[in-house]
Each structure stands twice: as structure tokens, then as C-alpha cells.
Amino acid sequence: MSYCAIILAAGKGHRYSKNIPKQYTLFDNELIINYSLKIFSELKTIKKIILVIKKIHFIKFKDQVYKNKKITIIEGGRERKDSVFLALSKLKTKNYKKVLIHDAARPFLKKKLINKIIKFSKNNDAVIPYLPNTDTIVFQNRILDRKKVLSIQTPQCFSYRKIFSLHKEYKNNRFNDESSLFFLKNFKVKKILGDYNNTKITLKNDLSNKSELSYGIGYDIHKLEKKYKLYLGGIHIPYSMGTVGHSDGDPVIHALIDSLLGSKKFGDIGTLFPNNKKFKNKRSTFFLKKVINLMEEQNVKINNIDINIIAQKPNLKKYKKIISKNLAKICNISEKKISVKGKTTDRLGNVGKNKAIACEVITSVTSN
Ligand code: CTP
Ligand code: MG
């Protein structure tokens, strides 16, 4: 039997975040949307995948979205049901017997559940995964029998012909998902036990208990010379010498940027801001702000930053607090999360001979 899949990713995800739709946020270094695309692409039974998106959002993440020759991308509609309808219409000429419809917002789907649904779909026009309810359910001050109240998940599998004709019939009605149409008609629906892990990301904290901790490391060193200004952590330090660099040569911010980027494998400072005309003599705080924007867009939260500034001179004691305050402000985090430590090298090496200032940084982040 020929199967195709529709992956719905055209929603705004308003209840989850106002920044970017939830399907484009990262979980475990991977876009949420990619989990569904990958799992359906890998299944031999699935011959075609229609990915439904909104161009205005998709365009920004295009390069990071999982690719496979089975996938065709189309523009979605206003409501979820409109997106499904557009996808079903796209498949019209293809002759697929069965269609699996899945929310991209469910990244924890396993092949085992898809295969179970496919197995039951051989003899059923509609197969849906459900979970029994464990909470007490109250409806208009009446307690319902919780065993009879089910939570319905996706993917749901339907006979293509049946679901398309139901969609046409109910085009002007509101409904939650495709199973609702079968229930409305009193058509037979095969309910199979779903998977407790196959949750839908809906609200702000839905991924927080699944969030991942990771670390990044950064290091930088700049030559000290007369007639240059000295910037450390974005603060101008009065001194007879300053650091030489393509930008303002701030080793603290450069090391910090690399540690931030490294924590999520976002590349490195040289790749993002190459030594070209565009970035010549730019303040390093400009680069840091850009990187912080990137982290915020991807829902990456900084847990803490630990900085070692390695300089023989000048003495940094009175600047450590000012630097951490300044960095906290740019990084949009509390000052409590940044530690700035000063270190000499006992007059050893280039730093010890006051020819350079170096910095090392470790950053810890969580993301979901
Ligand atoms: N969806 C879609 N087209 C729409 C609306 C939703 O393809 N016009 C998709 C979503 O991308 C999601 C799935 O349908 O994968 C389930 O919808 P929901 O969880 O409600 O997601 P959003 O509509 O994006 O979220 P919200 O309602 O909070 O804005
Ligand atoms: Mg919605």
C-alpha cells in the first residue's frame, strides 16, 4: 500500500514564544521540525512527504532544515485545517492510498509508534493514537469518568480518499484535527495507545524539563603596543599601551564570543565576523550584541560565564566588577552569572613580559 505523510509546520507557535515559531527552535542542537522530517524520511513505507510551512518564517531557517528527496515544501493556510487541506489538494493527482498527518510540534515521535499506526491502517480508514487521562476532569462542575476522556496525538493515519472528501465537506467548519471529522460523522476510528513521550510543544515551558546543558570554551590573545587603546570586556582601561587587532582587539569579548558560539556549535568569531573591511575598527561590543541576539533567537539561555583575564600589567583589580557589570548588561543576564578573574603569569612568556594580554572563557548554556 502506498503511504505519504503531511508534516504541519505552518503555525506561529504564539503560545510558546513570541520570537520564533516553536518548530524552528533548537532541542539538543537540532531544529524541532527536523525530528519529524528525519523520522518520516527514513521510513521505507513513506513514499512522499509534504512539508507545510509559512515562507516568512521558513526562509530564515531554510539552510538548517533537514533535506530529503521525498520532501515537497508548500505554503500553509490560516488555520491548521487549512494547511492540511492545501497539503491534501497537493497530493490529489498522486494516487496515494493512505496519508499520515503529523504536527511538526511533536519532535519526540518514535518509529515504533508510526509502524504500529501503519499496521492498523491496513484494515482501518482512520487510526489515531490516544493517551488515557490521568487527571480528574471537570466539565461544567461535573466530574467526568476520566477513563472515557482521551487525549489524542498525531500522527493520525487515514484513507486518503475519505479524509480529503471529509475535508471538502467540512471546509467551512472549525475542527481541531482530522479525527474530529471521523467522530462527527460517526465513522469508525481505530484508537491505539499512543506514546507518553510523544508530547506536543505548546506552552512556554513545554521543553524546559527536557532542556539540555552544554558548554563552550573560548581563548584569545592580543599584542600590546604603544599608541593603541586598551579595551577589556568592552571597558576602556587607561594604560600606556593598548591591544592591536582588526577590531578594537578586546581579547575578553573575543574569547567570550567564541565560548558562546562553541556552546551551541554556532561556528566561531572569525567565520561570523571575518577580517574584512566591513568589520575593520569595529567595537567588539558590536559583535557580542549580534551573538547575543542569535542566542536569544534560538532560545539559548546563559547559565554562567567564567572569565580569566591573563595580563601582567595593568593591575585589573579595580576593573573586574565594572567589566562583569558591562558584560552582564550586554548579555542580558544578571551580574551574578558572570565571574571575572585576573591573573598574571609570574613574568613568564609574552604575557609575563607585558607584550600581550590573553583571556580564556568558559560558558554554560541551556537550550530547548
Ligand atoms: N499548523 C499549521 N498551520 C497553521 C496552524 C498550525 O501547519 N495555520 C501546525 C503547527 O505548526 C503545529 C501543528 O499545526 O505543528 C499543531 O498546531 P499548534 O500546536 O496549535 O501550533 P501553532 O498554531 O503553531 O501554535 P499556537 O496555536 O500557539 O500559535
Ligand atoms: Mg494553533
Short mmCIF file of C-alpha atoms in Angstrom, two decimals, residues 14-351:
data_model
loop_
_atom_site.label_atom_id
_atom_site.label_comp_id
_atom_site.label_asym_id
_atom_site.label_seq_id
_atom_site.Cartn_x
_atom_site.Cartn_y
_atom_site.Cartn_z
CA HIS A 14 2.19 32.01 19.68
CA ARG A 15 1.51 30.24 22.94
CA TYR A 16 5.12 29.02 23.09
CA SER A 17 7.10 32.11 22.14
CA LYS A 18 6.64 35.50 20.57
CA ASN A 19 10.10 35.39 18.94
CA ILE A 20 10.19 32.49 16.51
CA PRO A 21 7.74 29.66 15.82
CA LYS A 22 8.44 26.71 18.10
CA GLN A 23 9.22 24.34 15.20
CA TYR A 24 12.35 26.39 14.45
CA THR A 25 13.75 26.40 17.97
CA LEU A 26 16.58 24.09 18.90
CA PHE A 27 16.37 20.98 21.00
CA ASP A 28 19.57 19.03 21.51
CA ASN A 29 21.29 21.12 18.79
CA GLU A 30 18.64 20.28 16.20
CA LEU A 31 15.64 22.23 14.94
CA ILE A 32 12.38 20.81 16.32
CA ILE A 33 11.00 20.48 12.77
CA ASN A 34 13.94 18.25 11.74
CA TYR A 35 12.99 15.43 14.09
CA SER A 36 9.74 14.74 12.25
CA LEU A 37 11.26 15.25 8.79
CA LYS A 38 14.08 12.83 9.51
CA ILE A 39 11.96 10.09 11.04
CA PHE A 40 9.42 10.05 8.18
CA SER A 41 12.17 10.30 5.53
CA GLU A 42 13.90 7.25 6.95
CA LEU A 43 10.81 5.05 6.77
CA LYS A 44 10.72 3.00 3.56
CA THR A 45 6.91 2.75 3.67
CA ILE A 46 6.60 6.53 3.30
CA LYS A 47 6.99 7.45 -0.35
CA LYS A 48 6.34 11.18 -0.17
CA ILE A 49 6.34 13.92 2.44
CA ILE A 50 4.51 17.22 2.14
CA LEU A 51 6.05 19.76 4.47
CA VAL A 52 3.67 22.66 5.12
CA ILE A 53 5.38 25.91 6.13
CA LYS A 54 4.96 29.69 6.21
CA LYS A 55 7.53 31.25 3.90
CA ILE A 56 8.11 34.30 6.08
CA HIS A 57 9.38 32.06 8.89
CA PHE A 58 10.89 29.24 6.85
CA ILE A 59 13.18 31.49 4.82
CA LYS A 60 15.35 32.29 7.86
CA PHE A 61 15.96 28.64 8.68
CA LYS A 62 16.00 27.17 5.18
CA ASP A 63 19.62 26.07 5.30
CA GLN A 64 19.23 24.33 8.64
CA VAL A 65 16.08 22.42 7.71
CA TYR A 66 16.56 18.69 7.05
CA LYS A 67 16.58 17.78 3.38
CA ASN A 68 15.48 14.63 1.59
CA LYS A 69 14.28 13.96 -1.93
CA LYS A 70 10.93 12.68 -0.67
CA ILE A 71 10.10 16.12 0.76
CA THR A 72 7.99 18.68 -1.12
CA ILE A 73 7.51 22.05 0.55
CA ILE A 74 4.27 24.02 0.26
CA GLU A 75 2.85 27.18 1.80
CA GLY A 76 0.28 26.64 4.57
CA GLY A 77 -3.01 28.33 5.39
CA ARG A 78 -4.52 30.43 8.17
CA GLU A 79 -5.65 27.60 10.45
CA ARG A 80 -4.23 24.13 10.91
CA LYS A 81 -7.13 22.65 8.97
CA ASP A 82 -6.41 24.99 6.03
CA SER A 83 -2.79 23.80 5.99
CA VAL A 84 -3.96 20.17 5.92
CA PHE A 85 -6.42 20.91 3.14
CA LEU A 86 -3.73 22.53 0.99
CA ALA A 87 -1.46 19.53 1.50
CA LEU A 88 -4.23 17.06 0.65
CA SER A 89 -5.00 19.05 -2.50
CA LYS A 90 -1.34 18.93 -3.49
CA LEU A 91 -1.48 15.13 -3.34
CA LYS A 92 -4.63 14.90 -5.47
CA THR A 93 -3.06 13.63 -8.66
CA LYS A 94 -0.71 11.18 -6.97
CA ASN A 95 -2.74 8.08 -6.12
CA TYR A 96 -1.68 7.57 -2.54
CA LYS A 97 -3.96 5.23 -0.66
CA LYS A 98 -3.06 6.37 2.84
CA VAL A 99 -1.94 9.60 4.40
CA LEU A 100 -0.30 10.17 7.78
CA ILE A 101 -0.83 13.65 9.22
CA HIS A 102 1.62 14.84 11.85
CA ASP A 103 2.33 18.03 13.83
CA ALA A 104 5.93 19.19 13.50
CA ALA A 105 5.49 20.39 17.08
CA ARG A 106 5.79 16.74 18.26
CA PRO A 107 9.53 16.07 17.95
CA PHE A 108 9.67 13.03 20.24
CA LEU A 109 7.79 10.71 17.92
CA LYS A 110 9.35 7.25 17.54
CA LYS A 111 9.33 4.90 14.55
CA LYS A 112 7.71 2.25 16.72
CA LEU A 113 4.51 4.29 17.02
CA ILE A 114 4.41 5.14 13.30
CA ASN A 115 4.84 1.47 12.40
CA LYS A 116 2.07 0.46 14.80
CA ILE A 117 -0.26 3.04 13.23
CA ILE A 118 0.66 1.82 9.74
CA LYS A 119 0.00 -1.77 10.73
CA PHE A 120 -3.53 -0.97 11.93
CA SER A 121 -4.21 1.27 8.95
CA LYS A 122 -4.26 -1.75 6.63
CA ASN A 123 -7.76 -2.61 7.85
CA ASN A 124 -8.98 0.77 9.06
CA ASP A 125 -9.81 4.08 7.36
CA ALA A 126 -8.79 6.07 10.41
CA VAL A 127 -6.16 5.18 13.01
CA ILE A 128 -5.36 7.58 15.83
CA PRO A 129 -3.01 7.31 18.82
CA TYR A 130 -4.54 8.25 22.19
CA LEU A 131 -3.49 8.52 25.81
CA PRO A 132 -5.81 7.71 28.68
CA ASN A 133 -6.33 10.61 31.04
CA THR A 134 -4.75 10.57 34.48
CA ASP A 135 -6.16 13.83 35.85
CA THR A 136 -9.59 14.45 37.31
CA ILE A 137 -11.68 16.03 34.56
CA VAL A 138 -14.39 18.53 35.44
CA PHE A 139 -16.89 19.71 32.84
CA GLN A 140 -19.38 22.40 33.90
CA ASN A 141 -18.98 21.44 37.55
CA ARG A 142 -19.46 17.76 36.80
CA ILE A 143 -16.70 15.21 37.20
CA LEU A 144 -16.37 13.10 34.09
CA ASP A 145 -15.31 9.49 34.01
CA ARG A 146 -11.61 10.00 33.29
CA LYS A 147 -11.27 6.61 31.68
CA LYS A 148 -13.61 7.79 28.97
CA VAL A 149 -11.73 11.04 28.32
CA LEU A 150 -8.85 10.52 25.91
CA SER A 151 -6.05 12.78 24.72
CA ILE A 152 -5.46 12.42 21.01
CA GLN A 153 -1.98 12.64 19.48
CA THR A 154 -0.54 12.69 15.98
CA PRO A 155 0.41 11.14 13.58
CA GLN A 156 -3.04 10.07 12.52
CA CYS A 157 -3.47 7.84 9.51
CA PHE A 158 -6.40 7.99 7.09
CA SER A 159 -7.59 6.65 3.83
CA TYR A 160 -6.60 9.49 1.52
CA ARG A 161 -9.87 9.50 -0.39
CA LYS A 162 -12.03 9.55 2.76
CA ILE A 163 -10.17 12.29 4.58
CA PHE A 164 -9.98 14.51 1.51
CA SER A 165 -13.71 14.23 0.90
CA LEU A 166 -14.48 14.93 4.60
CA HIS A 167 -12.23 17.98 4.48
CA LYS A 168 -14.12 19.27 1.45
CA GLU A 169 -17.46 18.62 3.13
CA TYR A 170 -16.47 20.47 6.33
CA LYS A 171 -14.44 23.19 4.63
CA ASN A 172 -16.33 25.97 6.41
CA ASN A 173 -16.44 24.34 9.84
CA ARG A 174 -13.99 24.65 12.70
CA PHE A 175 -12.38 21.47 13.97
CA ASN A 176 -9.24 20.55 15.91
CA ASP A 177 -7.79 17.72 13.90
CA GLU A 178 -8.78 15.17 11.29
CA SER A 179 -10.00 12.58 13.79
CA SER A 180 -12.74 15.08 14.77
CA LEU A 181 -14.20 14.74 11.28
CA PHE A 182 -14.48 10.99 11.59
CA PHE A 183 -16.07 11.34 15.03
CA LEU A 184 -18.52 13.94 13.71
CA LYS A 185 -19.67 11.51 11.07
CA ASN A 186 -19.75 8.61 13.47
CA PHE A 187 -17.33 6.76 11.21
CA LYS A 188 -15.24 4.01 12.70
CA VAL A 189 -11.99 5.20 14.22
CA LYS A 190 -9.37 2.72 15.36
CA LYS A 191 -7.84 4.08 18.56
CA ILE A 192 -4.46 2.72 19.51
CA LEU A 193 -2.38 3.51 22.59
CA GLY A 194 -0.02 6.40 21.83
CA ASP A 195 3.30 7.23 23.45
CA TYR A 196 3.61 9.33 26.63
CA ASN A 197 6.82 10.85 25.28
CA ASN A 198 5.17 12.00 22.07
CA THR A 199 4.11 15.30 23.62
CA LYS A 200 3.20 18.41 21.66
CA ILE A 201 5.24 21.52 22.35
CA THR A 202 2.55 24.11 23.04
CA LEU A 203 3.30 26.31 26.06
CA LYS A 204 6.38 28.25 27.08
CA ASN A 205 7.80 25.66 29.46
CA ASP A 206 6.95 22.54 27.50
CA LEU A 207 10.59 21.92 26.69
CA SER A 208 12.14 23.23 29.88
CA ASN A 209 12.14 19.89 31.70
CA LYS A 210 13.78 18.45 28.62
CA SER A 211 16.31 21.25 28.23
CA GLU A 212 19.89 20.42 27.57
CA LEU A 213 23.02 21.70 29.26
CA SER A 214 26.12 22.40 27.19
CA TYR A 215 29.43 24.24 27.49
CA GLY A 216 31.65 26.38 25.27
CA ILE A 217 35.26 27.41 25.59
CA GLY A 218 36.99 30.49 24.17
CA TYR A 219 40.55 31.81 24.14
CA ASP A 220 42.16 34.90 22.67
CA ILE A 221 45.44 36.82 22.87
CA HIS A 222 46.35 40.26 21.51
CA LYS A 223 49.66 42.06 21.22
CA LEU A 224 50.22 45.12 23.44
CA GLU A 225 51.67 48.22 21.79
CA LYS A 226 52.03 51.91 22.41
CA LYS A 227 49.56 54.30 20.71
CA TYR A 228 46.71 51.79 20.94
CA LYS A 229 43.74 51.91 23.31
CA LEU A 230 43.13 49.09 25.77
CA TYR A 231 39.62 47.62 25.84
CA LEU A 232 38.83 44.69 28.13
CA GLY A 233 35.28 43.37 28.34
CA GLY A 234 34.10 46.46 26.48
CA ILE A 235 35.58 48.82 29.08
CA HIS A 236 38.29 51.32 28.21
CA ILE A 237 41.18 50.80 30.63
CA PRO A 238 43.56 53.78 30.94
CA TYR A 239 47.07 52.44 30.29
CA SER A 240 50.22 53.41 28.41
CA MET A 241 49.68 50.62 25.88
CA GLY A 242 46.73 49.01 24.11
CA THR A 243 45.91 45.82 22.21
CA VAL A 244 46.44 45.56 18.46
CA GLY A 245 43.65 43.98 16.40
CA HIS A 246 41.48 44.18 13.30
CA SER A 247 38.66 45.42 15.52
CA ASP A 248 39.37 47.08 18.87
CA GLY A 249 41.39 43.98 19.87
CA ASP A 250 39.37 43.20 23.02
CA PRO A 251 40.54 39.67 23.96
CA VAL A 252 37.89 39.30 26.68
CA ILE A 253 34.95 39.85 24.34
CA HIS A 254 36.55 37.77 21.59
CA ALA A 255 37.09 34.81 23.92
CA LEU A 256 33.59 35.26 25.32
CA ILE A 257 32.05 35.25 21.83
CA ASP A 258 33.87 32.04 20.92
CA SER A 259 32.72 30.35 24.11
CA LEU A 260 29.10 31.37 23.44
CA LEU A 261 29.23 30.19 19.84
CA GLY A 262 31.02 26.98 20.81
CA SER A 263 28.40 26.08 23.42
CA LYS A 264 25.86 25.52 20.62
CA LYS A 265 28.18 24.74 17.71
CA PHE A 266 27.27 28.04 16.03
CA GLY A 267 30.74 28.44 14.50
CA ASP A 268 33.49 30.84 15.60
CA ILE A 269 34.18 34.57 15.67
CA GLY A 270 36.41 34.52 12.59
CA THR A 271 33.74 32.85 10.46
CA LEU A 272 30.92 35.10 11.61
CA PHE A 273 32.94 38.32 11.53
CA PRO A 274 35.86 37.86 9.10
CA ASN A 275 38.86 40.21 8.98
CA ASN A 276 37.47 42.27 6.12
CA LYS A 277 36.72 45.93 5.53
CA LYS A 278 33.20 45.62 6.89
CA PHE A 279 34.39 44.81 10.41
CA LYS A 280 37.59 46.87 10.48
CA ASN A 281 37.93 49.02 13.63
CA LYS A 282 34.50 47.93 14.86
CA ARG A 283 34.00 47.81 18.60
CA SER A 284 33.88 44.24 19.88
CA THR A 285 30.70 45.03 21.82
CA PHE A 286 29.01 45.30 18.40
CA PHE A 287 29.92 41.65 17.65
CA LEU A 288 28.87 40.49 21.11
CA LYS A 289 25.44 42.10 20.74
CA LYS A 290 24.93 40.27 17.43
CA VAL A 291 25.86 36.94 19.02
CA ILE A 292 23.54 37.52 21.98
CA ASN A 293 20.70 38.21 19.52
CA LEU A 294 21.44 34.93 17.77
CA MET A 295 21.40 33.03 21.08
CA GLU A 296 18.12 34.66 22.16
CA GLU A 297 16.51 33.89 18.83
CA GLN A 298 17.38 30.25 19.33
CA ASN A 299 16.11 30.19 22.93
CA VAL A 300 19.59 29.53 24.30
CA LYS A 301 19.90 30.69 27.90
CA ILE A 302 23.22 31.51 29.55
CA ASN A 303 23.70 29.80 32.92
CA ASN A 304 27.07 31.26 33.80
CA ILE A 305 30.24 32.71 32.32
CA ASP A 306 33.67 32.31 33.89
CA ILE A 307 36.45 34.61 32.62
CA ASN A 308 40.21 34.58 33.25
CA ILE A 309 41.98 37.73 32.07
CA ILE A 310 45.68 36.98 31.85
CA ALA A 311 47.78 40.15 32.00
CA GLN A 312 50.99 41.04 33.72
CA LYS A 313 50.00 44.72 33.70
CA PRO A 314 47.93 46.78 34.25
CA ASN A 315 46.52 45.63 37.56
CA LEU A 316 42.88 44.78 36.88
CA LYS A 317 41.64 44.58 40.44
CA LYS A 318 39.52 47.72 40.32
CA TYR A 319 38.11 46.91 36.85
CA LYS A 320 36.84 43.36 37.39
CA LYS A 321 33.47 44.46 38.76
CA ILE A 322 32.99 47.15 36.09
CA ILE A 323 33.76 44.58 33.36
CA SER A 324 31.35 41.98 34.71
CA LYS A 325 28.62 44.63 35.07
CA ASN A 326 29.14 45.76 31.49
CA LEU A 327 29.14 42.22 30.08
CA ALA A 328 26.06 41.26 32.10
CA LYS A 329 24.23 44.21 30.58
CA ILE A 330 25.17 43.30 27.01
CA CYS A 331 24.43 39.60 27.56
CA ASN A 332 21.08 40.45 29.14
CA ILE A 333 21.79 38.38 32.26
CA SER A 334 22.25 39.02 35.96
CA GLU A 335 25.71 40.10 37.12
CA LYS A 336 25.65 37.09 39.46
CA LYS A 337 26.14 34.86 36.44
CA ILE A 338 29.46 36.35 35.38
CA SER A 339 32.76 35.87 37.15
CA VAL A 340 35.78 37.90 36.08
CA LYS A 341 39.15 36.84 37.44
CA GLY A 342 42.55 38.45 36.90
CA LYS A 343 45.79 36.53 36.57
CA THR A 344 49.48 37.27 35.92
CA THR A 345 51.93 34.71 34.56
CA ASP A 346 54.72 35.42 37.02
CA ARG A 347 56.62 37.36 34.31
CA LEU A 348 56.84 34.24 32.14
CA GLY A 349 56.23 34.22 28.40
CA ASN A 350 54.92 37.03 26.21
CA VAL A 351 52.13 37.93 28.61
#
